[in-house]
XYZ file of N, CA and C in Angstrom:
432
model
N -45.460 8.259 -64.329
C -45.553 8.792 -62.990
C -47.021 8.988 -62.599
N -47.857 9.347 -63.554
C -49.282 9.496 -63.234
C -49.897 8.157 -62.860
N -49.476 7.105 -63.541
C -49.989 5.776 -63.214
C -49.561 5.366 -61.812
N -48.316 5.643 -61.461
C -47.847 5.328 -60.112
C -48.618 6.101 -59.062
N -48.887 7.374 -59.333
C -49.659 8.186 -58.392
C -51.059 7.615 -58.217
N -51.674 7.249 -59.324
C -53.014 6.663 -59.245
C -53.040 5.351 -58.487
N -52.022 4.521 -58.712
C -51.956 3.245 -57.993
C -51.769 3.451 -56.490
N -50.955 4.414 -56.102
C -50.745 4.663 -54.675
C -51.993 5.244 -54.030
N -52.740 6.117 -54.763
C -53.998 6.615 -54.207
C -54.994 5.473 -54.067
N -54.998 4.560 -55.026
C -55.889 3.399 -54.940
C -55.527 2.515 -53.738
N -54.240 2.294 -53.527
C -53.811 1.510 -52.364
C -54.173 2.200 -51.053
N -54.012 3.522 -51.002
C -54.362 4.257 -49.787
C -55.854 4.145 -49.504
N -56.681 4.271 -50.532
C -58.126 4.132 -50.346
C -58.490 2.711 -49.919
N -57.836 1.715 -50.496
C -58.098 0.330 -50.125
C -57.776 0.076 -48.655
N -56.615 0.535 -48.208
C -56.234 0.301 -46.815
C -57.095 1.113 -45.851
N -57.560 2.296 -46.251
C -58.486 3.050 -45.395
C -59.811 2.310 -45.278
N -60.293 1.783 -46.399
C -61.529 0.997 -46.358
C -61.354 -0.262 -45.516
N -60.204 -0.914 -45.633
C -59.957 -2.106 -44.833
C -59.820 -1.771 -43.346
N -59.286 -0.601 -43.018
C -59.197 -0.191 -41.616
C -60.594 -0.021 -41.024
N -61.495 0.620 -41.776
C -62.864 0.789 -41.295
C -63.555 -0.567 -41.183
N -63.396 -1.404 -42.203
C -64.018 -2.731 -42.197
C -63.489 -3.574 -41.034
N -62.196 -3.558 -40.814
C -61.581 -4.344 -39.744
C -62.069 -3.870 -38.375
N -62.174 -2.554 -38.201
C -62.627 -2.021 -36.927
C -64.079 -2.400 -36.655
N -64.941 -2.230 -37.648
C -66.354 -2.580 -37.473
C -66.509 -4.076 -37.247
N -65.757 -4.853 -37.973
C -65.838 -6.305 -37.826
C -65.399 -6.753 -36.418
N -64.341 -6.146 -35.910
C -63.897 -6.526 -34.571
C -64.887 -6.069 -33.498
N -65.606 -4.979 -33.723
C -66.648 -4.560 -32.775
C -67.811 -5.538 -32.820
N -68.209 -5.948 -34.019
C -69.326 -6.891 -34.167
C -68.956 -8.261 -33.591
N -67.701 -8.646 -33.694
C -67.272 -9.962 -33.223
C -67.284 -10.067 -31.701
N -67.305 -8.938 -31.001
C -67.316 -8.938 -29.539
C -68.534 -8.161 -29.035
N -69.745 -8.748 -29.120
C -70.948 -8.001 -28.708
C -71.119 -7.911 -27.189
N -70.381 -8.704 -26.429
C -70.566 -8.738 -24.980
C -69.792 -7.646 -24.244
N -68.909 -6.914 -24.924
C -68.122 -5.857 -24.289
C -68.484 -4.521 -24.918
N -68.200 -3.412 -24.231
C -68.428 -2.101 -24.860
C -67.608 -1.966 -26.149
N -68.059 -1.083 -27.034
C -67.439 -1.012 -28.367
C -65.967 -0.645 -28.302
N -65.574 0.228 -27.364
C -64.165 0.646 -27.307
C -63.269 -0.448 -26.760
N -63.840 -1.443 -26.091
C -63.053 -2.607 -25.668
C -63.086 -3.709 -26.729
N -64.049 -3.626 -27.643
C -64.155 -4.635 -28.690
C -63.249 -4.376 -29.880
N -62.745 -3.156 -29.983
C -61.871 -2.805 -31.107
C -60.500 -3.446 -30.886
N -59.984 -4.071 -31.926
C -58.630 -4.618 -31.893
C -57.723 -3.509 -32.421
N -57.134 -2.759 -31.485
C -56.485 -1.503 -31.817
C -55.223 -1.660 -32.659
N -54.490 -2.720 -32.456
C -53.223 -2.864 -33.191
C -53.481 -2.984 -34.690
N -54.405 -3.856 -35.067
C -54.696 -4.029 -36.489
C -55.348 -2.799 -37.100
N -56.265 -2.158 -36.352
C -56.943 -0.969 -36.877
C -55.968 0.177 -37.103
N -55.104 0.421 -36.137
C -54.131 1.506 -36.271
C -53.101 1.182 -37.348
N -52.680 -0.081 -37.442
C -51.702 -0.457 -38.471
C -52.281 -0.260 -39.869
N -53.530 -0.648 -40.067
C -54.156 -0.441 -41.377
C -54.353 1.046 -41.671
N -54.717 1.811 -40.660
C -54.884 3.249 -40.862
C -53.552 3.916 -41.204
N -52.485 3.542 -40.498
C -51.174 4.107 -40.800
C -50.667 3.660 -42.167
N -50.995 2.454 -42.579
C -50.618 2.003 -43.921
C -51.317 2.852 -44.978
N -52.592 3.175 -44.744
C -53.310 4.059 -45.670
C -52.680 5.447 -45.686
N -52.270 5.926 -44.533
C -51.650 7.252 -44.482
C -50.289 7.265 -45.184
N -49.518 6.192 -45.035
C -48.228 6.132 -45.727
C -48.414 6.029 -47.238
N -49.427 5.270 -47.672
C -49.711 5.199 -49.102
C -50.128 6.542 -49.665
N -50.932 7.289 -48.915
C -51.346 8.612 -49.390
C -50.167 9.579 -49.382
N -49.240 9.417 -48.443
C -48.044 10.255 -48.430
C -47.198 10.018 -49.680
N -47.009 8.757 -50.047
C -46.239 8.449 -51.253
C -46.957 8.954 -52.499
N -48.282 8.781 -52.543
C -49.053 9.267 -53.698
C -48.970 10.776 -53.812
N -49.069 11.481 -52.701
C -48.962 12.937 -52.715
C -47.588 13.377 -53.198
N -46.545 12.713 -52.710
C -45.179 13.049 -53.118
C -44.983 12.820 -54.615
N -45.442 11.675 -55.112
C -45.273 11.385 -56.539
C -46.058 12.370 -57.393
N -47.232 12.776 -56.925
C -48.006 13.776 -57.660
C -47.306 15.119 -57.716
N -46.700 15.516 -56.604
C -45.971 16.792 -56.588
C -44.730 16.738 -57.469
N -44.028 15.607 -57.465
C -42.843 15.468 -58.311
C -43.242 15.505 -59.783
N -44.337 14.832 -60.118
C -44.799 14.830 -61.504
C -45.180 16.241 -61.943
N -45.841 16.987 -61.076
C -46.224 18.351 -61.416
C -45.004 19.249 -61.533
N -43.985 19.035 -60.698
C -42.786 19.868 -60.730
C -41.924 19.590 -61.949
N -41.980 18.361 -62.491
C -41.174 18.030 -63.670
C -41.695 18.734 -64.909
N -42.964 19.002 -64.954
C -43.532 19.700 -66.090
C -43.700 18.849 -67.335
N -43.477 17.581 -67.248
C -43.624 16.706 -68.403
C -43.708 15.262 -67.965
N -43.932 14.419 -68.918
C -44.040 12.995 -68.626
C -42.675 12.331 -68.666
N -42.543 11.295 -67.892
C -41.355 10.464 -67.965
C -41.424 9.598 -69.220
N -40.309 9.073 -69.689
C -40.355 8.206 -70.864
C -41.233 6.974 -70.656
N -41.383 6.526 -69.413
C -42.220 5.363 -69.147
C -43.700 5.664 -69.360
N -44.072 6.938 -69.294
C -45.474 7.317 -69.429
C -45.890 7.601 -70.870
N -44.924 7.755 -71.771
C -45.223 8.039 -73.165
C -45.389 6.718 -73.908
N -46.503 6.554 -74.592
C -46.784 5.283 -75.258
C -45.877 5.023 -76.456
N -45.354 6.072 -77.086
C -44.511 5.901 -78.263
C -43.020 5.901 -77.925
N -42.667 5.835 -76.657
C -41.261 5.892 -76.253
C -40.576 4.549 -76.478
N -39.283 4.620 -76.723
C -38.459 3.428 -76.837
C -37.823 3.116 -75.488
N -37.252 1.937 -75.389
C -36.596 1.541 -74.148
C -35.393 2.437 -73.890
N -34.687 2.829 -74.933
C -33.487 3.642 -74.779
C -33.787 5.059 -74.300
N -35.033 5.523 -74.402
C -35.358 6.880 -73.969
C -35.231 7.039 -72.455
N -35.503 6.003 -71.714
C -35.412 6.079 -70.262
C -34.169 5.431 -69.701
N -33.169 5.207 -70.540
C -31.957 4.514 -70.121
C -30.827 5.526 -69.981
N -30.558 6.029 -68.773
C -29.502 7.024 -68.619
C -28.126 6.376 -68.609
N -27.126 7.181 -68.809
C -25.754 6.715 -68.714
C -25.407 6.556 -67.243
N -24.984 5.370 -66.843
C -24.707 5.090 -65.444
C -23.239 5.220 -65.092
N -22.415 5.456 -66.060
C -20.994 5.590 -65.782
C -20.244 4.333 -66.140
N -19.038 4.244 -65.645
C -18.180 3.126 -65.984
C -18.326 2.031 -64.929
N -18.492 0.835 -65.385
C -18.619 -0.300 -64.483
C -17.703 -1.408 -64.972
N -16.923 -1.949 -64.060
C -16.006 -3.019 -64.409
C -16.590 -4.348 -63.954
N -17.082 -5.152 -64.859
C -17.666 -6.415 -64.439
C -16.637 -7.406 -63.914
N -15.366 -7.177 -64.176
C -14.328 -8.102 -63.713
C -13.747 -7.683 -62.354
N -14.248 -6.587 -61.775
C -13.693 -6.075 -60.536
C -14.098 -6.942 -59.336
N -13.117 -7.239 -58.483
C -13.356 -8.022 -57.275
C -13.570 -7.138 -56.055
N -13.408 -5.831 -56.186
C -13.470 -4.954 -55.020
C -14.870 -4.848 -54.416
N -15.967 -4.887 -55.167
C -17.277 -4.887 -54.497
C -17.493 -6.109 -53.597
N -16.941 -7.251 -53.991
C -17.053 -8.438 -53.135
C -16.245 -8.239 -51.856
N -15.079 -7.616 -51.986
C -14.262 -7.336 -50.811
C -14.959 -6.343 -49.885
N -15.624 -5.339 -50.456
C -16.375 -4.391 -49.629
C -17.531 -5.086 -48.911
N -18.217 -5.977 -49.607
C -19.307 -6.722 -48.968
C -18.770 -7.607 -47.852
N -17.602 -8.209 -48.062
C -16.985 -9.032 -47.024
C -16.609 -8.196 -45.807
N -16.109 -6.978 -46.049
C -15.757 -6.117 -44.914
C -17.007 -5.682 -44.158
N -18.103 -5.416 -44.861
C -19.357 -5.073 -44.180
C -19.875 -6.261 -43.374
N -19.731 -7.458 -43.919
C -20.150 -8.661 -43.181
C -19.291 -8.852 -41.939
N -17.993 -8.626 -42.051
C -17.130 -8.725 -40.878
C -17.501 -7.687 -39.824
N -17.821 -6.478 -40.268
C -18.219 -5.441 -39.319
C -19.507 -5.798 -38.595
N -20.493 -6.313 -39.310
C -21.752 -6.707 -38.671
C -21.552 -7.909 -37.747
N -20.697 -8.831 -38.161
C -20.398 -9.956 -37.266
C -19.644 -9.472 -36.040
N -18.859 -8.397 -36.189
C -18.185 -7.817 -35.040
C -19.173 -7.261 -34.035
N -20.269 -6.675 -34.508
C -21.303 -6.209 -33.584
C -22.009 -7.380 -32.911
N -22.210 -8.468 -33.649
C -22.982 -9.593 -33.118
C -22.124 -10.547 -32.289
N -20.913 -10.850 -32.746
C -20.102 -11.884 -32.105
C -19.186 -11.295 -31.039
N -18.395 -10.353 -31.462
C -17.444 -9.767 -30.521
C -16.797 -8.538 -31.125
N -16.426 -7.609 -30.260
C -15.849 -6.361 -30.747
C -14.469 -6.545 -31.367
N -13.808 -7.635 -31.128
C -12.493 -7.863 -31.693
C -12.551 -8.042 -33.207
N -13.719 -8.401 -33.745
C -13.859 -8.617 -35.181
C -14.079 -7.310 -35.949
N -14.531 -6.283 -35.248
C -14.826 -4.998 -35.889
C -13.579 -4.324 -36.488
N -12.442 -4.249 -35.784
C -11.254 -3.644 -36.412
C -10.758 -4.423 -37.631
N -10.947 -5.713 -37.632
C -10.561 -6.502 -38.809
C -11.425 -6.108 -39.994
N -12.718 -5.934 -39.764
C -13.619 -5.495 -40.828
C -13.271 -4.107 -41.332
N -12.888 -3.208 -40.418
C -12.479 -1.855 -40.829
C -11.197 -1.923 -41.649
N -10.262 -2.777 -41.257
C -9.029 -2.930 -42.029
C -9.281 -3.462 -43.425
N -10.134 -4.464 -43.538
C -10.480 -4.998 -44.865
C -11.189 -3.928 -45.693
N -12.030 -3.117 -45.035
C -12.723 -2.029 -45.727
C -11.733 -1.013 -46.293
N -10.742 -0.643 -45.507
C -9.749 0.327 -45.993
C -8.954 -0.235 -47.167
N -8.580 -1.498 -47.081
C -7.855 -2.128 -48.199
C -8.737 -2.150 -49.444
N -10.024 -2.464 -49.279
C -10.937 -2.534 -50.421
C -11.165 -1.164 -51.044
N -11.294 -0.138 -50.210
C -11.504 1.211 -50.747
C -10.278 1.680 -51.513
N -9.092 1.456 -50.952
C -7.867 1.868 -51.647
C -7.718 1.095 -52.953
N -8.016 -0.188 -52.936
C -7.919 -0.974 -54.171
C -8.941 -0.554 -55.201
N -10.155 -0.189 -54.755
C -11.187 0.204 -55.697
C -10.877 1.563 -56.306
N -10.363 2.471 -55.496
C -10.054 3.809 -56.002
C -8.899 3.754 -56.989
N -7.888 2.961 -56.683
C -6.702 2.912 -57.530
C -6.720 1.730 -58.491
N -7.920 1.226 -58.810
C -7.998 0.077 -59.716
C -7.488 0.413 -61.115
N -7.733 1.624 -61.558
C -7.331 2.010 -62.910
C -6.045 2.818 -62.933
N -5.474 3.094 -61.770
C -4.251 3.883 -61.711
C -3.071 3.017 -62.096
N -2.312 3.483 -63.067
C -1.121 2.757 -63.472
C 0.128 3.627 -63.284
N -0.060 4.914 -63.178
C 1.053 5.816 -62.893
C 2.195 5.694 -63.899
N 3.383 5.498 -63.382
C 4.572 5.412 -64.228
C 4.652 4.088 -64.965
N 3.809 3.147 -64.608
C 3.883 1.826 -65.217
C 2.879 1.661 -66.361
N 2.229 2.736 -66.763
C 1.247 2.657 -67.835
C 1.940 2.358 -69.151
N 1.256 1.617 -70.005
C 1.870 1.266 -71.296
C 1.115 1.926 -72.414
């Protein structure tokens, strides 16, 4: 986490330096107009905001690292791969329901783009997929 914080601070400093360089360069490139008309505002503001967003992420990561009170397994040089591998729960690689959910989301988005008549079909497929996914392991009275 400390390395990530350092990298984000480095990126923020780089983009701030590039914002200053870009602004000065655009002023120099247009010597025939006043300086405030020579600035290319879109690029200068975009680079400045990129630096501000990078510093926001760096500040957040620094605060999270300080609040954890310790290093993550990725930051310890003697850590194994299994130290940072949490239990993610049960996953069925043979399940078809995530594909059905993706298909229902695609139908819903196509309903927004093509026509509203497609949206209820996507909602219906979504409901079928959710019910099938929830009851995938339910066998009830038919369990063996």
